[in-house]
Short mmCIF file of C-alpha atoms in Angstrom, two decimals:
data_model
loop_
_atom_site.label_atom_id
_atom_site.label_comp_id
_atom_site.label_asym_id
_atom_site.label_seq_id
_atom_site.Cartn_x
_atom_site.Cartn_y
_atom_site.Cartn_z
CA MET K 1 0.00 0.00 0.00
CA ARG K 2 2.76 2.45 0.88
CA ASN K 3 4.57 1.71 -2.37
CA THR K 4 1.37 2.45 -4.29
CA MET K 5 0.91 5.75 -2.47
CA LEU K 6 4.51 6.74 -3.23
CA GLN K 7 4.01 5.97 -6.91
CA ILE K 8 0.84 8.05 -6.96
CA ARG K 9 2.54 10.96 -5.22
CA GLU K 10 5.42 10.98 -7.70
CA SER K 11 3.23 10.85 -10.80
CA PHE K 12 1.95 13.72 -12.92
CA TRP K 13 -1.46 12.22 -13.57
CA PHE K 14 -3.07 11.79 -10.15
CA ILE K 15 -3.73 15.38 -9.01
CA PRO K 16 -4.74 16.57 -12.52
CA ALA K 17 -7.10 13.59 -12.76
CA VAL K 18 -8.68 14.37 -9.37
CA LEU K 19 -9.06 18.07 -10.18
CA GLY K 20 -10.51 17.20 -13.58
CA VAL K 21 -13.19 15.00 -12.03
CA LEU K 22 -13.98 17.68 -9.44
CA ALA K 23 -14.28 20.28 -12.21
CA ILE K 24 -16.80 18.17 -14.11
CA LEU K 25 -18.81 17.55 -10.94
CA LEU K 26 -18.74 21.27 -10.09
CA ALA K 27 -19.93 22.15 -13.58
CA GLN K 28 -22.81 19.69 -13.38
CA ALA K 29 -23.78 20.94 -9.92
CA LEU K 30 -23.82 24.59 -11.03
CA ILE K 31 -25.79 23.73 -14.17
CA SER K 32 -28.39 22.00 -12.00
CA LEU K 33 -28.43 25.05 -9.73
CA ASP K 34 -29.04 27.28 -12.75
CA HIS K 35 -32.01 25.14 -13.73
CA ARG K 36 -33.53 25.59 -10.29
CA ILE K 37 -32.99 29.32 -9.75
CA GLU K 38 -35.46 31.75 -11.21
CA GLU K 39 -34.30 34.61 -13.41
CA GLU K 40 -35.54 37.19 -10.91
CA GLN K 41 -33.30 35.73 -8.24
CA LEU K 42 -30.27 36.11 -10.49
CA HIS K 43 -30.88 39.85 -10.86
CA THR K 44 -30.54 40.32 -7.09
CA LEU K 45 -26.81 39.62 -7.37
CA GLY K 46 -26.39 43.03 -9.02
CA TYR K 47 -22.93 44.12 -10.13
CA PHE K 48 -21.35 40.88 -8.98
CA PHE K 49 -23.19 38.92 -11.61
CA TYR K 50 -23.33 39.25 -15.40
CA GLU K 51 -25.73 37.83 -17.96
CA VAL K 52 -24.22 37.75 -21.43
CA GLY K 53 -26.69 35.62 -23.35
CA VAL K 54 -26.25 32.51 -25.44
CA SER K 55 -23.68 33.73 -27.94
CA GLY K 56 -21.71 35.66 -25.33
CA SER K 57 -21.57 32.68 -23.00
CA ARG K 58 -20.39 30.44 -25.80
CA SER K 59 -17.69 32.92 -26.77
CA ILE K 60 -16.47 33.30 -23.19
CA LEU K 61 -16.39 29.58 -22.51
CA GLY K 62 -14.74 28.85 -25.84
CA ALA K 63 -12.06 31.46 -25.20
CA ILE K 64 -11.42 30.19 -21.67
CA GLY K 65 -11.36 26.53 -22.68
CA GLY K 66 -9.10 27.06 -25.69
CA SER K 67 -6.65 29.31 -23.88
CA MET K 68 -6.45 26.98 -20.87
CA LEU K 69 -5.66 24.01 -23.06
CA ALA K 70 -2.95 26.01 -24.84
CA VAL K 71 -1.48 27.24 -21.55
CA ALA K 72 -1.53 23.70 -20.12
CA ALA K 73 0.34 22.42 -23.18
CA THR K 74 2.89 25.23 -22.86
CA SER K 75 3.35 24.60 -19.14
CA PHE K 76 3.82 20.91 -19.79
CA SER K 77 6.46 21.70 -22.44
CA ILE K 78 8.29 23.97 -20.01
CA THR K 79 8.21 21.23 -17.37
CA ILE K 80 9.62 18.66 -19.79
CA SER K 81 12.39 21.09 -20.75
CA VAL K 82 13.25 21.60 -17.08
CA LEU K 83 13.28 17.84 -16.54
CA ALA K 84 15.73 17.40 -19.42
CA THR K 85 17.97 20.15 -18.06
CA ALA K 86 17.93 18.70 -14.55
CA SER K 87 18.64 15.21 -15.86
CA SER K 88 21.70 16.29 -17.86
CA THR K 89 23.04 18.76 -15.28
CA TYR K 90 22.33 17.19 -11.89
CA GLY K 91 21.67 13.54 -12.74
CA PRO K 92 18.73 11.48 -14.00
CA ARG K 93 17.89 10.25 -10.51
CA LEU K 94 16.87 13.78 -9.50
CA VAL K 95 14.09 13.91 -12.11
CA ARG K 96 11.71 12.25 -9.67
CA ASN K 97 12.01 15.36 -7.45
CA PHE K 98 10.38 17.45 -10.18
CA MET K 99 7.74 14.82 -10.88
CA ALA K 100 6.90 14.62 -7.17
CA ASP K 101 6.69 18.41 -6.86
CA ARG K 102 3.14 19.21 -5.79
CA GLY K 103 3.35 22.70 -7.26
CA ASN K 104 3.90 21.39 -10.79
CA GLN K 105 1.15 18.80 -10.39
CA ILE K 106 -1.38 21.33 -9.10
CA VAL K 107 -0.59 23.86 -11.85
CA LEU K 108 -1.17 21.31 -14.59
CA GLY K 109 -4.27 20.10 -12.77
CA VAL K 110 -5.79 23.59 -12.48
CA PHE K 111 -5.31 24.35 -16.17
CA SER K 112 -6.73 21.02 -17.36
CA ALA K 113 -9.59 21.18 -14.84
CA THR K 114 -10.58 24.66 -16.02
CA PHE K 115 -10.64 23.39 -19.62
CA LEU K 116 -12.87 20.45 -18.68
CA TYR K 117 -15.13 22.74 -16.65
CA SER K 118 -15.56 25.14 -19.57
CA LEU K 119 -16.22 22.28 -21.98
CA THR K 120 -18.85 20.75 -19.69
CA VAL K 121 -20.67 24.06 -19.20
CA LEU K 122 -20.44 24.90 -22.90
CA ARG K 123 -22.28 21.75 -23.95
CA SER K 124 -25.20 22.63 -21.67
CA ILE K 125 -26.02 25.93 -23.43
CA ARG K 126 -29.17 25.78 -25.54
CA SER K 127 -30.44 28.40 -27.98
CA GLN K 128 -34.00 28.93 -29.18
CA SER K 129 -33.13 27.68 -32.63
CA SER K 130 -32.51 24.14 -31.35
CA ASP K 131 -35.68 23.31 -29.40
CA ASN K 132 -37.38 26.69 -28.86
CA VAL K 133 -36.16 26.66 -25.25
CA ALA K 134 -33.14 28.80 -24.48
CA PHE K 135 -30.95 27.95 -21.52
CA VAL K 136 -27.79 29.72 -20.37
CA PRO K 137 -26.16 28.56 -17.11
CA ASP K 138 -25.30 32.08 -15.99
CA ILE K 139 -23.92 31.05 -12.61
CA ALA K 140 -21.65 28.43 -14.19
CA VAL K 141 -20.44 30.92 -16.80
CA ASN K 142 -19.56 33.48 -14.13
CA VAL K 143 -17.70 30.82 -12.18
CA ALA K 144 -15.75 30.01 -15.35
CA VAL K 145 -14.61 33.64 -15.48
CA ILE K 146 -13.50 33.39 -11.86
CA LEU K 147 -11.58 30.21 -12.67
CA ALA K 148 -9.89 32.00 -15.58
CA VAL K 149 -8.71 34.75 -13.22
CA ILE K 150 -7.39 32.09 -10.84
CA CYS K 151 -5.55 30.45 -13.73
CA VAL K 152 -3.77 33.72 -14.51
CA ALA K 153 -2.51 33.83 -10.92
CA VAL K 154 -1.52 30.16 -11.16
CA LEU K 155 0.42 30.86 -14.35
CA VAL K 156 2.40 33.63 -12.65
CA TYR K 157 3.09 31.28 -9.74
CA PHE K 158 4.19 28.53 -12.12
CA ILE K 159 6.73 30.76 -13.88
CA HIS K 160 8.22 31.74 -10.52
CA HIS K 161 8.09 28.20 -9.16
CA ILE K 162 9.72 26.52 -12.15
CA ALA K 163 12.49 29.12 -12.21
CA ASP K 164 13.09 28.65 -8.49
CA SER K 165 12.99 24.85 -8.58
CA ILE K 166 15.86 24.60 -11.08
CA GLN K 167 18.23 26.53 -8.82
CA VAL K 168 20.94 24.52 -7.14
CA SER K 169 20.06 25.71 -3.64
CA THR K 170 16.39 24.76 -4.03
CA LEU K 171 17.12 21.35 -5.52
CA SER K 172 19.80 20.47 -2.98
CA ALA K 173 17.57 21.62 -0.10
CA ARG K 174 14.79 19.34 -1.34
CA VAL K 175 17.14 16.36 -1.59
CA ARG K 176 18.57 17.20 1.83
CA SER K 177 15.06 17.14 3.30
CA GLU K 178 14.56 13.65 1.89
CA LEU K 179 17.87 12.56 3.42
CA ILE K 180 16.89 13.90 6.83
CA ALA K 181 13.50 12.17 6.63
CA CYS K 182 15.19 8.88 5.71
CA VAL K 183 17.65 9.20 8.60
CA ASP K 184 14.81 9.90 11.03
CA GLU K 185 12.86 6.87 9.84
CA MET K 186 15.67 4.33 9.56
CA TYR K 187 17.92 5.62 12.38
CA PRO K 188 15.58 7.25 14.94
CA ALA K 189 16.94 9.29 17.81
CA SER K 190 15.48 6.88 20.38
CA PRO K 191 15.18 3.11 19.89
CA PRO K 192 11.77 1.42 19.72
CA ASP K 193 10.44 0.07 22.98
CA ASN K 194 10.76 -3.52 21.73
CA ALA K 195 14.37 -3.19 20.46
CA VAL K 196 16.90 -5.57 22.04
CA ALA K 197 20.49 -6.57 21.39
CA VAL K 198 20.99 -9.92 19.66
CA ASP K 199 23.56 -12.58 20.47
CA ARG K 200 24.51 -14.09 17.13
CA SER K 201 25.90 -17.18 18.86
CA ASP K 202 22.42 -18.08 20.12
CA PRO K 203 21.61 -21.63 18.90
CA ALA K 204 18.06 -20.50 18.14
CA LEU K 205 19.47 -18.45 15.24
CA SER K 206 21.36 -21.30 13.63
CA GLY K 207 18.66 -23.27 11.85
CA ASP K 208 16.79 -21.23 9.28
CA ALA K 209 14.75 -21.29 6.08
CA VAL K 210 15.21 -18.80 3.27
CA ILE K 211 12.39 -16.57 2.00
CA SER K 212 13.23 -15.57 -1.56
CA ALA K 213 11.81 -13.02 -3.98
CA ASP K 214 9.33 -14.21 -6.57
CA THR K 215 9.93 -11.26 -8.92
CA SER K 216 12.83 -8.98 -9.87
CA GLY K 217 13.28 -5.29 -9.13
CA PHE K 218 14.46 -2.76 -6.58
CA ILE K 219 13.23 -3.07 -3.01
CA VAL K 220 11.19 0.09 -2.52
CA THR K 221 9.72 -0.45 0.94
CA ILE K 222 9.89 -3.07 3.68
CA ASP K 223 6.95 -3.23 6.09
CA GLU K 224 8.83 -4.27 9.22
CA GLN K 225 5.82 -3.95 11.51
CA SER K 226 3.78 -6.35 9.39
CA ILE K 227 6.67 -8.82 9.30
CA LEU K 228 6.84 -8.64 13.09
CA ARG K 229 3.10 -9.34 13.38
CA HIS K 230 3.38 -12.35 11.09
CA ALA K 231 6.39 -13.65 13.04
CA VAL K 232 4.50 -13.33 16.32
CA HIS K 233 1.43 -15.02 14.86
CA HIS K 234 3.48 -18.02 13.66
CA SER K 235 5.79 -18.08 16.74
CA ARG K 236 8.90 -17.73 14.59
CA THR K 237 11.89 -15.38 14.40
CA VAL K 238 12.29 -13.63 11.04
CA GLU K 239 15.55 -11.99 10.02
CA ILE K 240 15.49 -9.38 7.26
CA THR K 241 18.71 -9.91 5.30
CA THR K 242 18.42 -7.12 2.74
CA ALA K 243 17.68 -3.40 2.70
CA GLY K 244 15.69 -0.86 0.78
CA GLY K 245 17.21 0.02 -2.57
CA ARG K 246 18.81 -3.36 -3.18
CA HIS K 247 18.16 -4.94 -6.56
CA VAL K 248 17.00 -8.53 -6.34
CA LEU K 249 16.28 -11.20 -8.89
CA ALA K 250 13.60 -13.83 -8.62
CA GLY K 251 14.99 -16.38 -6.19
CA ASP K 252 17.28 -13.99 -4.32
CA GLU K 253 17.13 -14.02 -0.54
CA LEU K 254 14.93 -11.48 1.24
CA ALA K 255 14.70 -12.89 4.74
CA ARG K 256 15.35 -15.96 6.88
CA VAL K 257 13.13 -17.76 9.34
CA HIS K 258 14.68 -19.01 12.59
CA SER K 259 13.40 -21.07 15.52
CA GLY K 260 11.45 -23.49 13.37
CA ASP K 261 10.32 -24.36 9.88
CA ALA K 262 8.77 -21.73 7.66
CA THR K 263 5.21 -22.53 6.74
CA PRO K 264 3.91 -21.62 3.27
CA GLU K 265 1.55 -19.10 4.88
CA LEU K 266 4.42 -17.33 6.68
CA ILE K 267 6.59 -17.29 3.55
CA ALA K 268 3.80 -15.76 1.47
CA ALA K 269 2.92 -13.20 4.15
CA VAL K 270 6.52 -12.05 4.65
CA ARG K 271 7.14 -11.89 0.90
CA LYS K 272 4.20 -9.51 0.50
CA CYS K 273 5.82 -7.14 3.00
CA PHE K 274 8.60 -6.42 0.47
CA SER K 275 7.45 -3.96 -2.20
CA LEU K 276 9.50 -4.10 -5.41
CA GLY K 277 9.62 -1.47 -8.12
CA ASP K 278 11.46 -0.42 -11.24
CA ALA K 279 13.37 2.47 -9.62
CA ARG K 280 14.86 3.40 -6.26
CA ASN K 281 13.57 6.15 -3.99
CA PRO K 282 14.99 7.69 -0.81
CA HIS K 283 12.13 6.87 1.57
CA GLN K 284 13.75 3.74 3.07
CA ASP K 285 16.96 3.74 1.03
CA ILE K 286 19.61 5.69 2.93
CA ASP K 287 22.24 4.85 0.30
CA PHE K 288 20.13 6.41 -2.44
CA ALA K 289 19.34 9.48 -0.33
CA VAL K 290 23.06 10.08 0.18
CA GLN K 291 23.85 9.18 -3.42
CA GLN K 292 21.65 11.96 -4.79
CA LEU K 293 23.68 14.71 -3.11
CA THR K 294 26.93 12.91 -3.83
CA GLU K 295 25.98 12.72 -7.50
CA MET K 296 25.25 16.44 -7.54
CA ALA K 297 28.76 17.09 -6.25
CA VAL K 298 30.37 14.64 -8.68
CA ARG K 299 28.52 15.98 -11.73
CA ALA K 300 29.39 19.54 -10.79
CA LEU K 301 33.07 18.57 -10.93
CA SER K 302 32.87 17.08 -14.42
CA PRO K 303 34.93 18.91 -17.09
CA SER K 304 31.77 19.89 -18.97
CA THR K 305 30.27 21.62 -15.89
CA ASN K 306 33.34 22.59 -13.83
CA ASP K 307 31.35 24.15 -10.98
CA PRO K 308 33.16 23.42 -7.70
CA TYR K 309 30.87 25.76 -5.76
CA THR K 310 27.85 23.57 -6.54
CA ALA K 311 29.88 20.61 -5.28
CA LYS K 312 30.72 22.56 -2.13
CA ASN K 313 27.02 23.32 -1.60
CA ALA K 314 26.07 19.64 -2.07
CA LEU K 315 28.68 18.55 0.49
CA ALA K 316 27.36 21.13 2.95
CA GLU K 317 23.87 19.69 2.55
CA LEU K 318 25.29 16.20 3.09
CA ALA K 319 26.65 17.36 6.43
CA VAL K 320 23.15 18.43 7.48
CA GLY K 321 21.92 14.88 7.02
CA LEU K 322 24.99 12.87 8.06
CA VAL K 323 25.81 14.75 11.26
CA PRO K 324 22.55 13.70 12.99
CA LEU K 325 23.13 10.15 11.72
CA VAL K 326 26.53 9.76 13.39
CA GLN K 327 25.35 11.50 16.57
CA ARG K 328 22.75 8.86 17.36
CA ASN K 329 23.10 5.68 19.34
CA ILE K 330 23.31 2.39 17.51
CA ILE K 331 19.85 0.85 17.68
CA PRO K 332 19.78 -2.87 18.48
CA GLU K 333 18.71 -5.02 15.55
CA GLY K 334 16.37 -7.29 17.51
CA ARG K 335 12.63 -6.78 18.05
CA VAL K 336 10.67 -8.75 20.66
CA ASP K 337 6.99 -9.50 21.20
CA GLU K 338 4.94 -8.68 24.29
CA GLN K 339 6.30 -11.77 26.06
CA GLY K 340 9.90 -10.72 25.42
CA SER K 341 10.61 -13.41 22.80
CA LEU K 342 12.83 -12.41 19.88
CA ARG K 343 10.68 -12.25 16.73
CA LEU K 344 12.41 -9.95 14.24
CA LEU K 345 15.91 -8.93 13.21
CA VAL K 346 16.13 -5.80 11.07
CA TYR K 347 18.91 -4.74 8.71
CA ARG K 348 20.52 -1.31 8.68
CA THR K 349 23.46 -0.05 6.65
CA ALA K 350 26.35 0.86 8.96
CA PRO K 351 27.03 4.62 9.17
CA THR K 352 30.70 3.97 8.40
CA ALA K 353 29.73 2.32 5.11
CA ILE K 354 27.62 5.37 4.22
CA VAL K 355 30.50 7.70 5.03
CA ASP K 356 32.93 5.61 3.00
CA THR K 357 30.66 5.82 -0.03
CA VAL K 358 30.74 9.62 0.01
CA PHE K 359 34.46 10.00 0.51
CA ASP K 360 35.41 7.28 -1.96
CA ALA K 361 33.50 9.19 -4.64
CA MET K 362 34.98 12.56 -3.70
CA ARG K 363 38.51 11.14 -3.56
CA THR K 364 38.02 9.97 -7.14
CA TYR K 365 36.43 13.06 -8.68
CA ALA K 366 37.40 16.04 -6.50
CA LEU K 367 41.18 15.95 -6.99
CA PRO K 368 41.31 18.45 -9.91
CA SER K 369 39.54 21.08 -7.79
CA PRO K 370 41.23 22.48 -4.65
CA ILE K 371 37.91 24.04 -3.61
CA ALA K 372 36.17 20.66 -3.70
CA VAL K 373 39.03 18.97 -1.84
CA THR K 374 38.83 21.60 0.91
CA ALA K 375 35.06 21.10 1.11
CA THR K 376 35.59 17.33 1.42
CA ILE K 377 38.07 17.87 4.26
CA ASP K 378 35.62 20.19 6.00
CA LEU K 379 32.86 17.58 5.64
CA ALA K 380 35.08 14.98 7.32
CA ARG K 381 35.84 17.38 10.16
CA ARG K 382 32.20 18.27 10.73
CA ILE K 383 31.05 14.66 10.73
CA GLY K 384 33.97 13.45 12.84
CA THR K 385 33.63 16.04 15.59
CA ALA K 386 29.93 15.20 15.92
CA ALA K 387 30.36 11.41 15.81
CA ARG K 388 29.27 9.53 18.91
CA TYR K 389 31.40 6.45 18.32
CA GLN K 390 35.11 6.09 17.84
CA HIS K 391 34.94 3.73 14.89
CA THR K 392 33.19 6.46 12.88
CA ARG K 393 36.08 8.82 13.56
CA ASP K 394 38.54 6.05 12.70
CA ALA K 395 36.86 5.63 9.32
CA LEU K 396 37.09 9.38 8.69
CA LEU K 397 40.76 9.48 9.74
CA ARG K 398 41.45 6.69 7.28
CA GLN K 399 39.58 8.51 4.52
CA LEU K 400 41.54 11.70 5.17
CA THR K 401 44.80 9.78 4.91
CA LEU K 402 43.70 8.25 1.62
CA LEU K 403 42.68 11.69 0.36
CA ARG K 404 46.06 13.17 1.25
CA ASP K 405 47.91 10.35 -0.51
CA ALA K 406 45.71 10.61 -3.61
CA TYR K 407 46.03 14.39 -3.83
CA SER K 408 49.79 14.27 -3.32
CA SER K 409 50.16 11.96 -6.31
CA SER K 410 47.57 13.74 -8.49
CA GLY K 411 50.06 16.07 -10.15
CA ALA K 412 48.47 19.19 -8.67
CA ASN K 413 50.41 22.37 -8.00
CA PRO K 414 52.94 21.78 -5.18
CA GLN K 415 51.60 24.78 -3.28
CA ASP K 416 48.07 23.37 -3.45
CA ILE K 417 49.34 19.99 -2.29
CA GLU K 418 51.07 21.59 0.67
CA ALA K 419 48.00 23.68 1.57
CA ARG K 420 45.65 20.70 1.41
CA SER K 421 48.08 18.58 3.46
CA VAL K 422 48.03 21.24 6.16
CA GLU K 423 44.21 21.23 6.13
CA ILE K 424 44.08 17.45 6.35
CA ASN K 425 46.58 17.35 9.21
CA ALA K 426 44.56 19.97 11.09
CA ALA K 427 41.33 18.04 10.54
CA GLN K 428 42.90 14.79 11.70
CA GLN K 429 44.21 16.48 14.80
CA VAL K 430 40.75 17.81 15.58
CA LEU K 431 39.22 14.35 15.15
CA GLU K 432 41.83 12.71 17.33
CA THR K 433 41.32 15.30 20.02
CA SER K 434 37.52 15.08 19.92
CA GLY K 435 37.74 11.29 20.19
CA ALA K 436 39.96 11.24 23.27
CA GLY K 437 38.40 9.26 26.06
CA THR K 438 35.54 7.94 23.94
CA THR K 439 34.56 4.36 24.57
CA THR K 440 34.63 2.09 21.57
CA GLU K 441 31.40 0.24 20.90
CA PRO K 442 31.39 -3.30 19.57
CA ALA K 443 31.38 -3.59 15.79
#
């Protein structure tokens, strides 16, 4: 269900379809109201109401409907152009941010809904030449004029919104918000009440049955609460062995069942808790959420773009999401039922692996740009000084050493090499000092 809702939210068709249906219903309701209201009652509205006759109403509705359809087509063309620009400049994986933008969806929906409204009202107009009974839905026609005025305001908003959404700061802030939301969901500040540490040497975790995928695709969502309920119902312990964003083939392992045989009912129920799709999204995929900002930085450093300041901005946004991640306690992987029996083991990507992914990419692509190298060093310092655990700082110290070695052998200007070496040494000293006296948690 959640996967379906995410697909609906990130599609262009849903909101325009809903607004289109509402527009048709509104038109029919106002036409019915016009049939019921006497002409004398309409005159009481005074200056706020206009009666323009059969030909005038047809002209107004035709002009509104035709112009709205043309404006909707133009707006759609502008949106497609922006999508192409974003795909080539910032990466194809960021296109979904524009498709999921509610502003773009509502704008297209308002234009198309106004067209459908005008068309529905237009077909209800009757002249005396057709059946000797003239009918003009004056209320509906006046509402069409109001909708046209609203569409003008929406068009002005759309021009501003589309120009703002293509800016680096706006796009990176949106991706950063998705990263923060993913961190909060997958690595909450406080552990669940039923979270417990797991002893992997427990004999109850030795015998297991594999639950495999029956289709291929990317894991979009994993309903851990439903898996826990099924495990409790069948008195089994289920271990999730994969994570959101992983690509699986039919037959690949999704989970394991401990403490007894896996019944066909349990296998089918757990399998349904894994939603597979054709593309990744950042809602439960921390690697993809980090990858989006990393890709922005990497693409900005390509020879065709050569924009180190965009890379610096993307790394700053990464710090906003990664600093809270490394500040939080490690949450135990076990989940127990009301009786305290272990029923679920969840999978989480280690923060050190996430950090390594970022710095491995920057060490590969940032070397030609001293500005980007300095920003990478600053990112390591900011994450390391905030890290709760020593092994996170150890990973950052190792990455800084690798960065210094790579930059020293990159053929850069000797003065730049010396300056970056000084920055790296200073950052390493800060990390070693901030980690003094910290207890080391078990890996």
